[in-house]
PDB file of C-alpha atoms in Angstrom:
ATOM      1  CA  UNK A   1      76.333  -4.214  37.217  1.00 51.00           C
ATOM      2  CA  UNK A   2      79.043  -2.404  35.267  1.00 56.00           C
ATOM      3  CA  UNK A   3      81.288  -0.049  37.017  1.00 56.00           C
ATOM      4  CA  UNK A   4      79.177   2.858  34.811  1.00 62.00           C
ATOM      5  CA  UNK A   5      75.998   1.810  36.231  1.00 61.00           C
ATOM      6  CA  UNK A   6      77.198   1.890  39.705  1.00 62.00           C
ATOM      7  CA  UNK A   7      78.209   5.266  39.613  1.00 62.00           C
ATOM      8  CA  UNK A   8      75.097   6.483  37.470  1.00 57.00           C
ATOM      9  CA  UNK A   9      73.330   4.666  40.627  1.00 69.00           C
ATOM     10  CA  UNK A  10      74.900   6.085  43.666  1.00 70.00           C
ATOM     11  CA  UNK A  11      75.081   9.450  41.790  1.00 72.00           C
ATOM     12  CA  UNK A  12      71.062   9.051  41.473  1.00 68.00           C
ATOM     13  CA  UNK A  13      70.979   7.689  44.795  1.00 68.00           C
ATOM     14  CA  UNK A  14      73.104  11.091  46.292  1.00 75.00           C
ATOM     15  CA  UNK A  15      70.735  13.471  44.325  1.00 75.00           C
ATOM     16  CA  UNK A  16      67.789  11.401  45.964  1.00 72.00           C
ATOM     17  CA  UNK A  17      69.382  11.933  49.031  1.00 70.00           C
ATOM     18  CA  UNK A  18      70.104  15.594  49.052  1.00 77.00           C
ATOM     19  CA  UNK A  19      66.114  16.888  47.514  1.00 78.00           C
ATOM     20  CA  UNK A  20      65.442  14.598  50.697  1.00 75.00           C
ATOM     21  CA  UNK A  21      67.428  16.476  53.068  1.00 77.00           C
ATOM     22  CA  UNK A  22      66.204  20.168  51.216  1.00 76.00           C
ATOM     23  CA  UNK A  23      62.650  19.048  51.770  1.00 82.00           C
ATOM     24  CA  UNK A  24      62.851  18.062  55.529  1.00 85.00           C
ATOM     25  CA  UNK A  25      64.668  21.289  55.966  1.00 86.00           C
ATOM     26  CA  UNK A  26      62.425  23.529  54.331  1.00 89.00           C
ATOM     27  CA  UNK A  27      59.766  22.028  55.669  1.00 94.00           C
ATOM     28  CA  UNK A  28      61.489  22.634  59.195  1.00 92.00           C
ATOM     29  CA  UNK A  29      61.562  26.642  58.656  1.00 94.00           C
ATOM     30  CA  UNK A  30      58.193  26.418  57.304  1.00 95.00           C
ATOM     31  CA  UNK A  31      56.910  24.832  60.585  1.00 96.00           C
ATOM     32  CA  UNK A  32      59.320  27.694  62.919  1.00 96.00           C
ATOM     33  CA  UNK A  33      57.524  30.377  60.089  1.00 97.00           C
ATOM     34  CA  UNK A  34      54.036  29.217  61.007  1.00 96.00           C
ATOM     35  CA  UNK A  35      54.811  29.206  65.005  1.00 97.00           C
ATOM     36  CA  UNK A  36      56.107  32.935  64.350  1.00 97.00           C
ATOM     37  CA  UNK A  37      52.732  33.776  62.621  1.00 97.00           C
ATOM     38  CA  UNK A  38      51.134  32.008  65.282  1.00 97.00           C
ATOM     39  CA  UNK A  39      52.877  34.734  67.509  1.00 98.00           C
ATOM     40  CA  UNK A  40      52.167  37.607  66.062  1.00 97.00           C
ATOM     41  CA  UNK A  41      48.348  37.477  67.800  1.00 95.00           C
ATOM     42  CA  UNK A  42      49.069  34.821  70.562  1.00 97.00           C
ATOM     43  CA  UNK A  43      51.355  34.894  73.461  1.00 98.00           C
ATOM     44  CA  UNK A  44      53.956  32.222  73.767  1.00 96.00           C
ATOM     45  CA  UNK A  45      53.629  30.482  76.823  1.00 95.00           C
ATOM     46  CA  UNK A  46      56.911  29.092  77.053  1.00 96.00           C
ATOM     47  CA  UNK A  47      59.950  28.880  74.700  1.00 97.00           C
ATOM     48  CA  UNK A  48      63.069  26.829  74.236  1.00 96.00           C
ATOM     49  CA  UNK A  49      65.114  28.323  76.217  1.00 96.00           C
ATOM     50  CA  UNK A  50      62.846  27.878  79.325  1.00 97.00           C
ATOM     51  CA  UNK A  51      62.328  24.084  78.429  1.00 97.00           C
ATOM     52  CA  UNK A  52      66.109  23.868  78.475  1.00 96.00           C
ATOM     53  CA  UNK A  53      66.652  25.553  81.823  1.00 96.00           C
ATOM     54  CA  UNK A  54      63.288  24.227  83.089  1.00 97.00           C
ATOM     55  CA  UNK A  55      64.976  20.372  82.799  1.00 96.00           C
ATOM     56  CA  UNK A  56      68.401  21.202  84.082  1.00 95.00           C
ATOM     57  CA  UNK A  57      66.754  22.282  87.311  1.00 96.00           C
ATOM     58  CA  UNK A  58      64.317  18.904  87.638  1.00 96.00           C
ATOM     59  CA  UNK A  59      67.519  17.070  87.903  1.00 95.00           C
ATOM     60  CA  UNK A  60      68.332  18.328  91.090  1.00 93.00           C
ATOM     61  CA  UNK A  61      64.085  19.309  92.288  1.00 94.00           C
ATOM     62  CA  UNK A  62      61.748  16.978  90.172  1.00 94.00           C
ATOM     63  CA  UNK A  63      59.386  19.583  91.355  1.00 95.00           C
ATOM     64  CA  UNK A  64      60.383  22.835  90.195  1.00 95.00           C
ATOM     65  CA  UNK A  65      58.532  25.102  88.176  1.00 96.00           C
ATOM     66  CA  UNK A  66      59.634  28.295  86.180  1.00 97.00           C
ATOM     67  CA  UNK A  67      58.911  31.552  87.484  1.00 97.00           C
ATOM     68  CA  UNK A  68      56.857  34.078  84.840  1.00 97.00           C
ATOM     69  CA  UNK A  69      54.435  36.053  84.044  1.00 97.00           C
ATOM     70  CA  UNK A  70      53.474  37.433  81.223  1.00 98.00           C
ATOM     71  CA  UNK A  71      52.634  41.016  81.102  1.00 98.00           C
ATOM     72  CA  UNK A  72      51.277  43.211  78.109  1.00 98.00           C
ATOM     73  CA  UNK A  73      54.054  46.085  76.474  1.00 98.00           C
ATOM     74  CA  UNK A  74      51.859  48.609  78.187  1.00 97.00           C
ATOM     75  CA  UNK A  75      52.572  47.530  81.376  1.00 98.00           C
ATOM     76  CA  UNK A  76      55.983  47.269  81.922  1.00 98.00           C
ATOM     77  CA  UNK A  77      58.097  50.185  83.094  1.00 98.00           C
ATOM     78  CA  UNK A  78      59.909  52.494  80.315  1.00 98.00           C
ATOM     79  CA  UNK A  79      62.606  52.692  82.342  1.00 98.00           C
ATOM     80  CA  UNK A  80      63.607  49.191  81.260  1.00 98.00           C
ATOM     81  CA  UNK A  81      62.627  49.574  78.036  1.00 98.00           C
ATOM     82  CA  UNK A  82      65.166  52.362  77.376  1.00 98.00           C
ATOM     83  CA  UNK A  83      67.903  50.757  80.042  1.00 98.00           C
ATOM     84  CA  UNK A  84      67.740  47.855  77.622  1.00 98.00           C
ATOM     85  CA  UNK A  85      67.755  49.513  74.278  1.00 97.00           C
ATOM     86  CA  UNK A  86      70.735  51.417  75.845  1.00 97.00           C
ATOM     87  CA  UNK A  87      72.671  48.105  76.979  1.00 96.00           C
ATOM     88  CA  UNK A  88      71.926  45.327  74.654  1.00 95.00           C
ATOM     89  CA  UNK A  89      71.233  47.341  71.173  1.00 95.00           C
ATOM     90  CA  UNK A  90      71.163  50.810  70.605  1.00 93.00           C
ATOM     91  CA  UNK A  91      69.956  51.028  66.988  1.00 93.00           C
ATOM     92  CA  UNK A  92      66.891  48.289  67.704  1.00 96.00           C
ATOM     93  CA  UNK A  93      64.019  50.464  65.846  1.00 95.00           C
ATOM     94  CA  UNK A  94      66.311  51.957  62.910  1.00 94.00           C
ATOM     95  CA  UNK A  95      67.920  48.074  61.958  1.00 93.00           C
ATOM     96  CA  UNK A  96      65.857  45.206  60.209  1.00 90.00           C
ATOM     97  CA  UNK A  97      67.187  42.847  62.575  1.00 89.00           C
ATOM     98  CA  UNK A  98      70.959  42.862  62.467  1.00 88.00           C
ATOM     99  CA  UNK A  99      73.564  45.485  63.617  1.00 83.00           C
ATOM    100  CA  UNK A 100      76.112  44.811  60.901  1.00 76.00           C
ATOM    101  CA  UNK A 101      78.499  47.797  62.546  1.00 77.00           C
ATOM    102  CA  UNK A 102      77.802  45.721  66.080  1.00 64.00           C
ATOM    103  CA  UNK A 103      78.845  42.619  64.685  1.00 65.00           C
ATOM    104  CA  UNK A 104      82.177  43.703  63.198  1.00 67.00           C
ATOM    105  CA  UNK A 105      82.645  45.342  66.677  1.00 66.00           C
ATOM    106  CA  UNK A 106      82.251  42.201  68.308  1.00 55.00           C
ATOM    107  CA  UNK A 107      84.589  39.891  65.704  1.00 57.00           C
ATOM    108  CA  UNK A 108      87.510  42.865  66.469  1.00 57.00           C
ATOM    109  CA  UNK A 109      87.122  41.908  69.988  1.00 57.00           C
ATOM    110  CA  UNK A 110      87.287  38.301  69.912  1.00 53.00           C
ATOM    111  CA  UNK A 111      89.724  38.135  67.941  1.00 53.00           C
ATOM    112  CA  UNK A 112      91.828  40.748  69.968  1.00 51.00           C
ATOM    113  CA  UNK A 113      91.154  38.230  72.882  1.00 54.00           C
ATOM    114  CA  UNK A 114      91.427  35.274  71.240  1.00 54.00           C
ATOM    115  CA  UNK A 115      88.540  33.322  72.381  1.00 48.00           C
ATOM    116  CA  UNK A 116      84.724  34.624  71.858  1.00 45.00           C
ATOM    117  CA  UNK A 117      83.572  37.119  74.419  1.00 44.00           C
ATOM    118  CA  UNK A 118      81.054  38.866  72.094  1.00 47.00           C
ATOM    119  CA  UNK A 119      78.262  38.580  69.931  1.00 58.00           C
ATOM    120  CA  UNK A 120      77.378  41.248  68.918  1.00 69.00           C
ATOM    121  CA  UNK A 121      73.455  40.317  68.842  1.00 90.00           C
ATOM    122  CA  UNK A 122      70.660  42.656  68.338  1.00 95.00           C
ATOM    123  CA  UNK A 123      67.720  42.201  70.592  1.00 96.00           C
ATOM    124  CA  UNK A 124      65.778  40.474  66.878  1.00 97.00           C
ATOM    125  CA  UNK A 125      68.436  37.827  67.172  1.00 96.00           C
ATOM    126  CA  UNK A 126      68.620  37.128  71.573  1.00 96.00           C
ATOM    127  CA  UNK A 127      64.671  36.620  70.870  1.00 97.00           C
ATOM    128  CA  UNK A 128      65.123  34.266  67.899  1.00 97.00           C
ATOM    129  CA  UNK A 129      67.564  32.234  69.943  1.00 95.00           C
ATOM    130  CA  UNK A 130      65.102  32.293  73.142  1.00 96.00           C
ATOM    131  CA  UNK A 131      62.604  31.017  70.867  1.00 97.00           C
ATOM    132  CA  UNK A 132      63.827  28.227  69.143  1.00 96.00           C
ATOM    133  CA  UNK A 133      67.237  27.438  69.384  1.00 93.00           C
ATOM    134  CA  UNK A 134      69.832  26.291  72.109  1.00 89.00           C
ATOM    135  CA  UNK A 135      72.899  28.512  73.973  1.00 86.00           C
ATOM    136  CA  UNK A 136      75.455  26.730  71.932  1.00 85.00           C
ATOM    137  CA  UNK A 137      77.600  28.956  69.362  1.00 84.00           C
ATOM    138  CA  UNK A 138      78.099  26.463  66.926  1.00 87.00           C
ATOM    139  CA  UNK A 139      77.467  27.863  62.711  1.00 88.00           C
ATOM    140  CA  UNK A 140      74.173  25.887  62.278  1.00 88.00           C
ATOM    141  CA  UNK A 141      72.652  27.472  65.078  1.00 90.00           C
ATOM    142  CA  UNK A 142      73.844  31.015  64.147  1.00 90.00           C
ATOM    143  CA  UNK A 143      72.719  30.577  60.353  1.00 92.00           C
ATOM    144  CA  UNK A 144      69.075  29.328  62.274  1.00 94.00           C
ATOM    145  CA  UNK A 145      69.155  32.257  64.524  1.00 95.00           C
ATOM    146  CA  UNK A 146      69.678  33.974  61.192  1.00 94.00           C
ATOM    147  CA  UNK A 147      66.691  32.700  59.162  1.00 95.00           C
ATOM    148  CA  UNK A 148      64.777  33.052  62.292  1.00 97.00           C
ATOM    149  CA  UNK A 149      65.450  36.767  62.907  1.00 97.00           C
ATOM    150  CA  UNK A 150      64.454  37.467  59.661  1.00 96.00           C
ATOM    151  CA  UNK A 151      61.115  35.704  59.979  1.00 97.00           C
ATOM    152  CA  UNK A 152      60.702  38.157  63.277  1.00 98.00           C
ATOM    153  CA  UNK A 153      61.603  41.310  61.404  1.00 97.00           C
ATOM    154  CA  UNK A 154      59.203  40.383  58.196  1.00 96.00           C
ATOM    155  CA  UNK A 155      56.025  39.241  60.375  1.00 97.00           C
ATOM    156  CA  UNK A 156      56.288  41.324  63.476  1.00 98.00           C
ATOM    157  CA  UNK A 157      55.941  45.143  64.251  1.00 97.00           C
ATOM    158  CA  UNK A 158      59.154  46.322  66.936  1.00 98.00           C
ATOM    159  CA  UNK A 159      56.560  46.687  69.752  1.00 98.00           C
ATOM    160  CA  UNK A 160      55.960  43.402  69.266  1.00 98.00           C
ATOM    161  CA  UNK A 161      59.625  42.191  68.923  1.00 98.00           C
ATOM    162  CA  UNK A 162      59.956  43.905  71.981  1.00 98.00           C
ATOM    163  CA  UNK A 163      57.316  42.653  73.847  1.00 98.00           C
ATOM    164  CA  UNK A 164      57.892  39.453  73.141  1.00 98.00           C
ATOM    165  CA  UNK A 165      61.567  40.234  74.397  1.00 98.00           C
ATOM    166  CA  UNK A 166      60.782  41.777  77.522  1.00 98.00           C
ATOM    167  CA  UNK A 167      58.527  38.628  78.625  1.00 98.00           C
ATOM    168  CA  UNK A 168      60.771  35.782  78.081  1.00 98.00           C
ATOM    169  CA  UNK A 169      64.370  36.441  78.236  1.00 97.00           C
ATOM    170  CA  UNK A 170      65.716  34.670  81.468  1.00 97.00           C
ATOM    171  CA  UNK A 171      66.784  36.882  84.387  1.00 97.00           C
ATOM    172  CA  UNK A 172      67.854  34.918  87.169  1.00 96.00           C
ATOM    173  CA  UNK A 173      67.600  31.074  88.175  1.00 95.00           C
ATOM    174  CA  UNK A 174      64.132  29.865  86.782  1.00 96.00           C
ATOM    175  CA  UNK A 175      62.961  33.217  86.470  1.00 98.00           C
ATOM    176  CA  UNK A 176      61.776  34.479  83.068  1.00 98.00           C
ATOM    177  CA  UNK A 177      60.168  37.977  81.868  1.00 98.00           C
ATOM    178  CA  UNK A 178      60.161  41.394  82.915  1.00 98.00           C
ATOM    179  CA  UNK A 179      57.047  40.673  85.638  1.00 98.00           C
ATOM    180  CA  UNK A 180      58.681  38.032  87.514  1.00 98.00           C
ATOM    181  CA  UNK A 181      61.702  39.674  87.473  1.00 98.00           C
ATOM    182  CA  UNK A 182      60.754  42.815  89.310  1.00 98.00           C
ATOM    183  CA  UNK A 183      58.592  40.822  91.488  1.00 98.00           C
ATOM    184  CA  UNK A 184      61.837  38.739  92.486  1.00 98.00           C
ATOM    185  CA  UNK A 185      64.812  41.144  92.664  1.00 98.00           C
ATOM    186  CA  UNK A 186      62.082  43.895  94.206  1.00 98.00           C
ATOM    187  CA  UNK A 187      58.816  42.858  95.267  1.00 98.00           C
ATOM    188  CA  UNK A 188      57.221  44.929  92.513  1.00 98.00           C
ATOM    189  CA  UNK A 189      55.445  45.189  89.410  1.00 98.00           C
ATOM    190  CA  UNK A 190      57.461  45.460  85.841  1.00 98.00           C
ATOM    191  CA  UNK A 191      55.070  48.441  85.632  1.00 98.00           C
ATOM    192  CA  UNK A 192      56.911  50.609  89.056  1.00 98.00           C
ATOM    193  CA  UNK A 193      60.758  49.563  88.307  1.00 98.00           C
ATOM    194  CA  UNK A 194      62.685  53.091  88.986  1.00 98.00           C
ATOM    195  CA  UNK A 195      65.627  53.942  86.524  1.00 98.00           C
ATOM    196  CA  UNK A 196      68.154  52.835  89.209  1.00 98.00           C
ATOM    197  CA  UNK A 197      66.286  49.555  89.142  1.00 98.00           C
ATOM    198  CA  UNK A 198      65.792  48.995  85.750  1.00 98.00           C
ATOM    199  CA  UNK A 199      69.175  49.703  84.804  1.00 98.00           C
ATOM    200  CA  UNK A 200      70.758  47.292  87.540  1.00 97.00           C
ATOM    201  CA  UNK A 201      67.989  44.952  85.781  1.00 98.00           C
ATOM    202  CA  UNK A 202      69.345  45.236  82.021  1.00 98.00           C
ATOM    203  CA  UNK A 203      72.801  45.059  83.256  1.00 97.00           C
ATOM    204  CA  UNK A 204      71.657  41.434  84.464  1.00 97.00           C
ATOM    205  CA  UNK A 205      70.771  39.909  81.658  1.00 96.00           C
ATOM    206  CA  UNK A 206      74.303  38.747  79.612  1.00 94.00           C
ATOM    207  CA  UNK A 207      74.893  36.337  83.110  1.00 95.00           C
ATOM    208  CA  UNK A 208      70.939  36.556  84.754  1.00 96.00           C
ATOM    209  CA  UNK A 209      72.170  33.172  87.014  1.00 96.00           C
ATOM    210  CA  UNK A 210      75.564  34.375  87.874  1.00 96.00           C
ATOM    211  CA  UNK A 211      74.128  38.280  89.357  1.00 97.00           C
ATOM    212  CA  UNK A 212      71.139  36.577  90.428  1.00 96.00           C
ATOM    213  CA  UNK A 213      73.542  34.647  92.853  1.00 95.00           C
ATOM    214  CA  UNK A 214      76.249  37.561  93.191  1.00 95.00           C
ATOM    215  CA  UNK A 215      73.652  40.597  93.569  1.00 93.00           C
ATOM    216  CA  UNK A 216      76.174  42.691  95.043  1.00 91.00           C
ATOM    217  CA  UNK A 217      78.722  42.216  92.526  1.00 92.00           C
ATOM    218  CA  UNK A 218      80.633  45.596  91.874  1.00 89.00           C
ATOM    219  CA  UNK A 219      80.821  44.642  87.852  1.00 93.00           C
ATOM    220  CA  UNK A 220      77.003  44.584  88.017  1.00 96.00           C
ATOM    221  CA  UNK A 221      77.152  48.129  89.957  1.00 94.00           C
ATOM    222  CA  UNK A 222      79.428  49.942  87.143  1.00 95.00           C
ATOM    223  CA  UNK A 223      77.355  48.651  84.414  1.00 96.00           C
ATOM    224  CA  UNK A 224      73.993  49.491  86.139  1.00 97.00           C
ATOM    225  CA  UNK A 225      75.580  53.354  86.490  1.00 97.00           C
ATOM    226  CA  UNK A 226      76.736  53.084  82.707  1.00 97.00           C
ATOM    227  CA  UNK A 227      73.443  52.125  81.230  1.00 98.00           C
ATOM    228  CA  UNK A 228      71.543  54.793  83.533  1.00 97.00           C
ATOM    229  CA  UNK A 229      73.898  57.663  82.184  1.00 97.00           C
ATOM    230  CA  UNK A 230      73.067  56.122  78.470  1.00 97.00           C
ATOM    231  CA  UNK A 231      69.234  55.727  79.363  1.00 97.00           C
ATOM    232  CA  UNK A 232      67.566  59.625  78.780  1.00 96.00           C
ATOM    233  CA  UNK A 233      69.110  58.710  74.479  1.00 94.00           C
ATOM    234  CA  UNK A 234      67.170  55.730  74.124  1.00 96.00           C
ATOM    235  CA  UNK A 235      64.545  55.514  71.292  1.00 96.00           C
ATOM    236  CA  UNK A 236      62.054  52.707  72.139  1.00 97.00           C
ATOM    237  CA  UNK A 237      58.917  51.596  69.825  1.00 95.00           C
TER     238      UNK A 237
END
């Protein structure tokens, strides 16, 4: 073969390649788009972020099981609601899914400490994460969590964003949704959590597994007496 037709052959052969690798891709967000549709009527029962904490504690207790339970928006507490609008995004019913202003906010800082210490993610993009996606920070997974948020925003009302939220973000070692958490920090329903308890609660959930260990940590006591101060502003859906 001449040194033309090689080239004309592994140029084919890259072009081949690439409308490969664009297919399995978009057939890859097409199959996360139909388990968010799927969502929209029916509850998840578990996500990947539980899978992922659900195998890291079978290698020390073959036996152990996530704690959760899911509970409808209705009955869970507005005191949380509005203690974590207040503490992990403010503008959640005005934005379509991203808090641009947050974001730049949260660059400034990291770059003013050098390492990254914020995100700057709207409760849209902590629930595309939980969903689908792993805890690592690397560009793929933020351009996923991306795509993925958007999916949310398009398909889903905020109630249901929220709802969603407020059943399977992790707050404590194994323990997942706003039902299990109450019942394990208080011995009560999501439905009965006091202000005091819900903000102590949101301030949890950046490090659930650290406070859930440290429950008398004073960082956890400013930030629960910061978020109650900030709670009586908060717009919920």
């Amino acid at each position: 073969m001449s040194g033309k037709g090689l080239a004309f052959s592994l140029t084919l052969w890259l072009k081949r390649l690439l409308i490969g690798l664009f297919g399995l891709l978009l057939l890859y967000q097409l199959w996360l788009f139909g388990w968010v549709l799927w969502w929209t009527w029916v509850n998840p029962d578990t996500t990947r972020f539980m899978n992922i904490r659900l195998a890291e504690l079978r290698v020390k207790d073959p036996k152990a099981e996530l704690t959760k339970q899911w509970v409808a928006y209705g009955r869970i507490s507005n005191n949380l609601k509005r203690a974590l609008v207040v503490s992990e995004d403010d503008l959640f019913v005005h934005h379509e899914g991203f808090d641009w202003e947050g974001i730049q906010k949260a660059i400034e800082k990291n770059q003013r400490k050098g390492k990254f210490v914020a995100g700057g993610s709207t409760i849209s993009q902590q629930l595309a994460k939980n969903l689908f996606l792993t805890p690592s920070r690397t560009p793929w997974r933020k351009a996923q969590e991306a795509i993925v948020t958007l999916m949310i925003e398009a398909v889903w009302s905020k109630q249901r964003i929220f709802e969603v939220y407020l059943n399977v973000i992790e707050w404590g070692n194994g323990v997942f949704g706003a039902e299990a958490a109450a019942r394990h920090y208080y011995g009560i329903s999501a439905a009965q959590l006091s202000p005091d308890q819900a903000a102590r609660l949101a301030g949890m959930v950046p490090s659930p597994r650290f406070y859930d260990r440290n429950r008398n940590a004073p960082g956890l006591a400013r930030k629960a007496g910061v978020i109650l101060g900030r709670m009586p502003a908060a717009e919920i859906p």
